Amino acid sequence: TEWWYYTGHLRDDSGGRWGFEFVVFRAERGNLPVSWASHVALTDETGGTFRYAQRSEIGRQASRSRPGGFDLAVTGADPTRAATTARPAWTMAGGDGTDRLSLAVGADESSAVGPFSLDLGLHASKPPALHDHDGWIDFGVAGGSYYYSRTSEAATGTLVVDGRTLHVDGSAWFDHQWGDFIAVGGGGWDWFAVNLDDGTDMTLSLVRDRDGGYPLVYGTVVDRNGTTRHLDRNAFTVEPTRRWRSPVTGTDYPAGWHVTVPGESLQLDLVPTVASQELDTRPTTGVVYWEGSQRVTATHHGRSVGGQAYVELTGYGPPSGG
């Protein structure tokens, strides 16, 4: 199992604010052909709307050779059909902290709000952060994975939405995780990626089992200068402060959090910029999940500081195939 995962926060030249998600998944299962899936999403924080799209492929070669980095392209074409309607690939490529993202969502594959396209150049300002000290996450009997993040990438490019072409700039967060694991997180997980205005970045992961326990809880703090510190399960607390129920799937999600990290003299409050940021990706990855941009207020070492974040919530929705 492997994924390349971007989330980010953008501002356009007319004052609008946007959140985005772009992920490519890769899975190998025994002797079956390699399968690929991709999800993209766009949150209009100013207009209060959310749109997303998804693609999947089986048996195609979505990755292209690029020494020292990655080069991915997902079209969603069906390899069993001799003729399909050509559409632009969703592409992500990167290496050494310089990345490029390009995607165009047509009206035939977008959620009800409508089509959009995004083209971004990204440049990391910090070295990669290796999680759990050395970049290896031990899932016990469920396996393990390598995992690193680039928590601070400057983003510049264009967004086309509702017939408007907008120049955008902002920041992005990149996660790359891969390993031999399937069963970990059978009950879902809550994942937080936080960027504070004082230059501190932090990620938290709370992984649940099917009985509601938390077999895996950890985090990573990244200082302004790129220095990382591991957080174990006793180093922080996360308390939901409000709820939101999806009018589409009926799923009840936490929709606000208070986070305390005593060892960092840090307290955070997170509130979604838009309540409805749910993705029904049962056609491609078999799950319904919520992933969305957040407004952040914090107290860090006694000083008030703002920030922004992304939160991913899985395991709350209908079961696979439901």
Coordinates of C-alpha atoms in Angstrom, one line a residue:
T1 CA 0.0 0.0 0.0
E2 CA 1.4 3.4 -0.9
W3 CA 0.1 7.0 -1.2
W4 CA 1.3 10.4 -2.2
Y5 CA -0.9 13.0 -0.4
Y6 CA -1.1 16.8 -0.8
T7 CA -3.3 19.2 1.1
G8 CA -3.0 22.9 1.0
H9 CA -4.3 26.4 1.5
L10 CA -4.4 29.0 -1.2
R11 CA -5.3 32.7 -1.7
D12 CA -6.4 34.1 -5.0
D13 CA -5.7 37.6 -6.3
S14 CA -9.2 38.8 -5.5
G15 CA -9.0 37.9 -1.8
G16 CA -10.7 34.5 -2.0
R17 CA -9.4 31.6 0.1
W18 CA -9.3 27.9 -1.0
G19 CA -8.3 24.5 0.4
F20 CA -7.3 21.6 -1.8
E21 CA -6.6 17.9 -1.5
F22 CA -4.9 15.7 -4.2
V23 CA -3.9 12.1 -3.5
V24 CA -2.8 9.1 -5.5
F25 CA -3.1 5.6 -4.0
R26 CA -1.3 2.5 -5.2
A27 CA -2.1 -1.1 -4.0
E28 CA -0.6 -4.5 -4.8
R29 CA -2.5 -7.5 -3.6
G30 CA -0.9 -10.9 -4.3
N31 CA -0.8 -11.7 -8.0
L32 CA -3.6 -9.3 -8.9
P33 CA -2.8 -6.4 -11.2
V34 CA -1.6 -3.2 -9.5
S35 CA -4.5 -0.9 -8.8
W36 CA -4.5 2.9 -8.6
A37 CA -7.0 5.5 -7.3
S38 CA -6.9 9.2 -7.1
H39 CA -9.0 11.8 -5.2
V40 CA -9.1 15.5 -5.7
A41 CA -11.1 18.1 -3.7
L42 CA -11.5 21.9 -3.6
T43 CA -13.0 23.9 -0.7
D44 CA -14.1 27.4 -1.5
E45 CA -13.7 28.8 2.0
T46 CA -15.0 32.2 1.0
G47 CA -18.1 30.9 -0.9
G48 CA -18.7 28.0 1.5
T49 CA -18.8 25.3 -1.2
F50 CA -17.0 22.0 -1.6
R51 CA -16.4 19.9 -4.7
Y52 CA -14.5 16.7 -5.4
A53 CA -13.8 14.0 -7.9
Q54 CA -12.3 10.5 -8.1
R55 CA -10.6 8.1 -10.6
S56 CA -9.4 4.6 -10.5
E57 CA -7.3 2.3 -12.8
I58 CA -6.4 -1.3 -12.7
G59 CA -3.4 -2.8 -14.5
R60 CA -2.1 0.4 -16.0
Q61 CA 1.3 1.9 -15.5
A62 CA 0.4 5.2 -13.8
S63 CA 3.9 5.8 -12.5
R64 CA 6.7 6.9 -14.8
S65 CA 10.4 6.6 -14.2
R66 CA 12.0 9.6 -12.4
P67 CA 15.3 9.0 -10.5
G68 CA 15.2 10.3 -7.0
G69 CA 11.6 11.3 -7.1
F70 CA 8.1 10.3 -8.4
D71 CA 6.1 11.0 -11.5
L72 CA 2.5 9.9 -11.5
A73 CA -0.4 10.2 -14.0
V74 CA -3.9 8.9 -13.5
T75 CA -6.5 9.1 -16.3
G76 CA -9.1 6.7 -15.0
A77 CA -9.2 5.0 -18.4
D78 CA -10.7 1.5 -18.5
P79 CA -8.0 -0.9 -19.9
T80 CA -10.6 -3.5 -20.9
R81 CA -12.2 -1.1 -23.4
A82 CA -10.5 -0.6 -26.8
A83 CA -11.8 3.0 -27.2
T84 CA -12.4 5.5 -24.5
T85 CA -12.9 9.3 -24.4
A86 CA -9.5 10.9 -23.9
R87 CA -9.3 13.2 -20.9
P88 CA -6.3 15.0 -19.4
A89 CA -4.4 13.0 -16.8
W90 CA -4.2 14.1 -13.2
T91 CA -0.4 14.4 -12.6
M92 CA 1.9 14.9 -9.7
A93 CA 5.7 14.8 -9.9
G94 CA 8.4 15.8 -7.5
G95 CA 11.8 15.2 -6.0
D96 CA 14.1 17.0 -3.6
G97 CA 11.3 19.3 -2.4
T98 CA 10.3 20.7 -5.8
D99 CA 7.0 19.4 -7.0
R100 CA 4.4 20.0 -9.7
L101 CA 0.6 19.3 -9.5
S102 CA -1.8 19.5 -12.4
L103 CA -5.4 18.3 -12.6
A104 CA -8.5 19.1 -14.5
V105 CA -11.9 17.9 -13.4
G106 CA -14.6 17.7 -16.1
A107 CA -18.3 18.3 -15.6
D108 CA -18.9 14.6 -16.1
E109 CA -16.8 13.5 -13.1
S110 CA -17.2 16.4 -10.6
S111 CA -19.5 16.5 -7.6
A112 CA -22.6 18.6 -8.0
V113 CA -20.9 22.0 -7.6
G114 CA -19.1 21.8 -10.9
P115 CA -15.7 21.3 -12.7
F116 CA -12.4 22.9 -11.8
S117 CA -8.7 22.7 -12.6
L118 CA -5.6 23.4 -10.6
D119 CA -1.9 23.8 -11.6
L120 CA 0.7 24.4 -8.9
G121 CA 4.4 24.6 -8.5
L122 CA 5.6 23.7 -5.0
H123 CA 8.9 24.4 -3.3
A124 CA 9.8 23.1 0.2
S125 CA 11.2 25.4 2.8
K126 CA 12.1 22.6 5.3
P127 CA 13.7 19.2 5.0
P128 CA 11.5 16.1 5.1
A129 CA 10.2 15.2 8.5
L130 CA 10.7 11.5 9.4
H131 CA 7.9 10.3 11.6
D132 CA 8.3 8.2 14.8
H133 CA 12.0 9.3 15.0
D134 CA 13.4 7.4 11.9
G135 CA 10.5 7.3 9.4
W136 CA 9.4 3.8 10.2
I137 CA 5.9 3.3 11.7
D138 CA 5.4 -0.1 13.4
F139 CA 1.9 -1.4 13.2
G140 CA 2.6 -4.6 15.1
V141 CA 0.7 -7.6 13.7
A142 CA -0.7 -5.3 11.0
G143 CA 2.7 -4.7 9.5
G144 CA 4.5 -1.3 9.1
S145 CA 5.2 1.5 6.8
Y146 CA 7.8 4.1 5.9
Y147 CA 6.4 7.7 6.4
Y148 CA 7.7 11.1 5.9
S149 CA 6.2 14.6 5.3
R150 CA 7.2 17.9 3.8
T151 CA 5.2 20.1 6.1
S152 CA 5.9 23.5 4.5
E153 CA 5.9 23.9 0.7
A154 CA 5.3 27.3 -0.9
A155 CA 2.6 27.0 -3.6
T156 CA 2.1 29.2 -6.7
G157 CA -0.1 28.6 -9.7
T158 CA -3.5 29.0 -11.3
L159 CA -7.0 27.8 -10.3
V160 CA -9.8 27.7 -12.9
V161 CA -13.3 27.5 -11.3
D162 CA -16.8 28.7 -12.3
G163 CA -15.3 30.1 -15.6
R164 CA -12.8 32.2 -13.8
T165 CA -9.0 31.9 -14.0
L166 CA -7.4 32.9 -10.7
H167 CA -3.7 33.3 -9.8
V168 CA -3.2 31.6 -6.5
D169 CA -0.4 31.3 -3.9
G170 CA -0.2 29.8 -0.5
S171 CA 1.2 26.6 1.1
A172 CA 1.0 22.8 0.8
W173 CA 1.7 19.8 3.0
F174 CA 3.0 16.6 1.4
D175 CA 2.8 13.1 2.9
H176 CA 4.4 10.0 1.4
Q177 CA 3.6 6.7 3.1
W178 CA 4.2 3.1 1.9
G179 CA 4.6 -0.4 3.3
D180 CA 3.2 -3.9 3.8
F181 CA 0.0 -3.2 5.7
I182 CA -3.7 -3.6 5.1
A183 CA -5.6 -4.2 8.4
V184 CA -4.2 -1.2 10.4
G185 CA -6.9 1.3 11.3
G186 CA -9.8 -1.2 11.0
G187 CA -11.9 1.3 13.0
G188 CA -10.6 4.4 11.1
W189 CA -8.4 7.3 12.1
D190 CA -8.2 11.0 12.8
W191 CA -5.3 12.8 11.2
F192 CA -4.3 16.4 11.8
A193 CA -1.8 18.5 9.8
V194 CA -1.3 21.9 11.4
N195 CA 0.7 25.0 10.2
L196 CA 1.0 27.8 12.8
D197 CA 1.9 31.3 11.8
D198 CA 5.0 31.3 14.0
G199 CA 6.5 28.6 11.7
T200 CA 5.7 25.6 13.8
D201 CA 4.1 22.6 12.0
M202 CA 2.6 19.6 13.7
T203 CA 0.9 16.3 12.6
L204 CA -1.1 14.0 14.9
S205 CA -2.4 10.5 14.1
L206 CA -5.0 8.7 16.2
V207 CA -5.7 5.2 14.8
R208 CA -8.6 3.2 16.0
D209 CA -9.3 -0.6 16.0
R210 CA -12.6 -2.1 15.3
D211 CA -13.5 -2.1 19.0
G212 CA -12.9 1.6 19.4
G213 CA -9.5 1.4 21.1
Y214 CA -6.5 3.3 20.0
P215 CA -3.6 0.9 19.2
L216 CA -1.5 3.6 17.5
V217 CA -1.3 7.3 18.6
Y218 CA 1.6 9.5 17.7
G219 CA 2.6 12.9 16.4
T220 CA 5.5 15.0 15.1
V221 CA 6.4 18.6 15.7
V222 CA 8.5 20.5 13.2
D223 CA 10.1 23.7 14.3
R224 CA 10.6 26.8 12.1
N225 CA 14.1 25.7 11.3
G226 CA 13.0 22.1 10.3
T227 CA 14.0 20.3 13.6
T228 CA 11.6 17.5 14.4
R229 CA 10.4 16.1 17.7
H230 CA 8.4 12.9 18.1
L231 CA 5.2 13.0 20.2
D232 CA 4.1 9.7 21.9
R233 CA 0.5 9.0 22.9
N234 CA 1.0 10.6 26.3
A235 CA 2.3 13.9 24.9
F236 CA -1.0 15.3 23.7
T237 CA -4.7 15.2 24.0
V238 CA -7.4 15.8 21.4
E239 CA -11.0 16.6 22.4
P240 CA -13.9 17.0 20.0
T241 CA -15.8 20.3 20.6
R242 CA -18.7 19.9 18.3
R243 CA -20.4 17.6 15.8
W244 CA -21.7 17.7 12.2
R245 CA -24.1 15.2 10.5
S246 CA -23.8 14.7 6.7
P247 CA -27.1 15.3 5.0
V248 CA -26.0 12.9 2.2
T249 CA -24.8 9.8 4.1
G250 CA -26.2 10.5 7.6
T251 CA -22.7 10.1 9.0
D252 CA -22.0 11.9 12.3
Y253 CA -18.5 13.4 12.4
P254 CA -16.6 15.4 15.0
A255 CA -16.4 19.0 13.6
G256 CA -14.1 20.9 15.9
W257 CA -11.3 20.1 18.3
H258 CA -9.3 21.3 21.2
V259 CA -5.7 20.0 21.2
T260 CA -3.3 20.3 24.1
V261 CA 0.5 19.6 23.9
P262 CA 1.9 20.4 27.4
G263 CA 5.5 19.7 26.5
E264 CA 5.3 22.2 23.7
S265 CA 3.4 24.8 25.8
L266 CA 0.8 24.6 23.0
Q267 CA -3.0 24.7 22.9
L268 CA -5.0 24.7 19.7
D269 CA -8.6 25.1 18.7
L270 CA -9.6 23.9 15.2
V271 CA -12.8 24.7 13.4
P272 CA -13.7 23.6 9.8
T273 CA -13.8 26.4 7.3
V274 CA -16.8 24.7 5.6
A275 CA -18.9 22.1 7.4
S276 CA -19.6 19.9 4.4
Q277 CA -16.2 18.5 3.2
E278 CA -17.2 14.8 3.0
L279 CA -16.1 12.5 0.1
D280 CA -18.0 9.4 -0.9
T281 CA -15.3 7.4 -2.6
R282 CA -16.9 4.0 -2.4
P283 CA -16.6 3.7 -6.3
T284 CA -12.8 3.9 -6.1
T285 CA -11.5 3.1 -2.6
G286 CA -14.6 1.7 -0.9
V287 CA -14.9 4.3 1.8
V288 CA -16.8 7.5 2.9
Y289 CA -14.5 10.0 4.7
W290 CA -14.3 13.6 5.7
E291 CA -11.3 15.7 4.8
G292 CA -11.2 19.4 5.1
S293 CA -9.5 22.7 5.8
Q294 CA -9.5 24.3 9.2
R295 CA -9.1 27.6 10.9
V296 CA -6.7 27.5 13.8
T297 CA -6.3 29.7 16.9
A298 CA -3.6 28.8 19.3
T299 CA -1.6 29.7 22.3
H300 CA 2.1 28.8 22.0
H301 CA 4.6 29.6 24.8
G302 CA 2.1 32.1 26.1
R303 CA 1.6 33.9 22.9
S304 CA -1.6 34.0 20.7
V305 CA -0.9 32.7 17.2
G306 CA -3.1 31.9 14.2
G307 CA -2.8 29.1 11.7
Q308 CA -4.4 26.7 9.3
A309 CA -4.8 23.0 9.1
Y310 CA -6.3 20.0 7.4
V311 CA -8.1 17.2 9.2
E312 CA -8.9 13.7 7.8
L313 CA -11.6 11.5 9.5
T314 CA -12.1 7.9 8.4
G315 CA -14.2 5.1 9.9
Y316 CA -17.2 7.2 10.7
G317 CA -19.2 6.6 7.6
P318 CA -21.0 3.6 6.0
P319 CA -19.0 0.4 5.7
S320 CA -17.3 -0.5 2.5
G321 CA -19.8 -1.2 -0.2
G322 CA -22.6 0.2 2.0

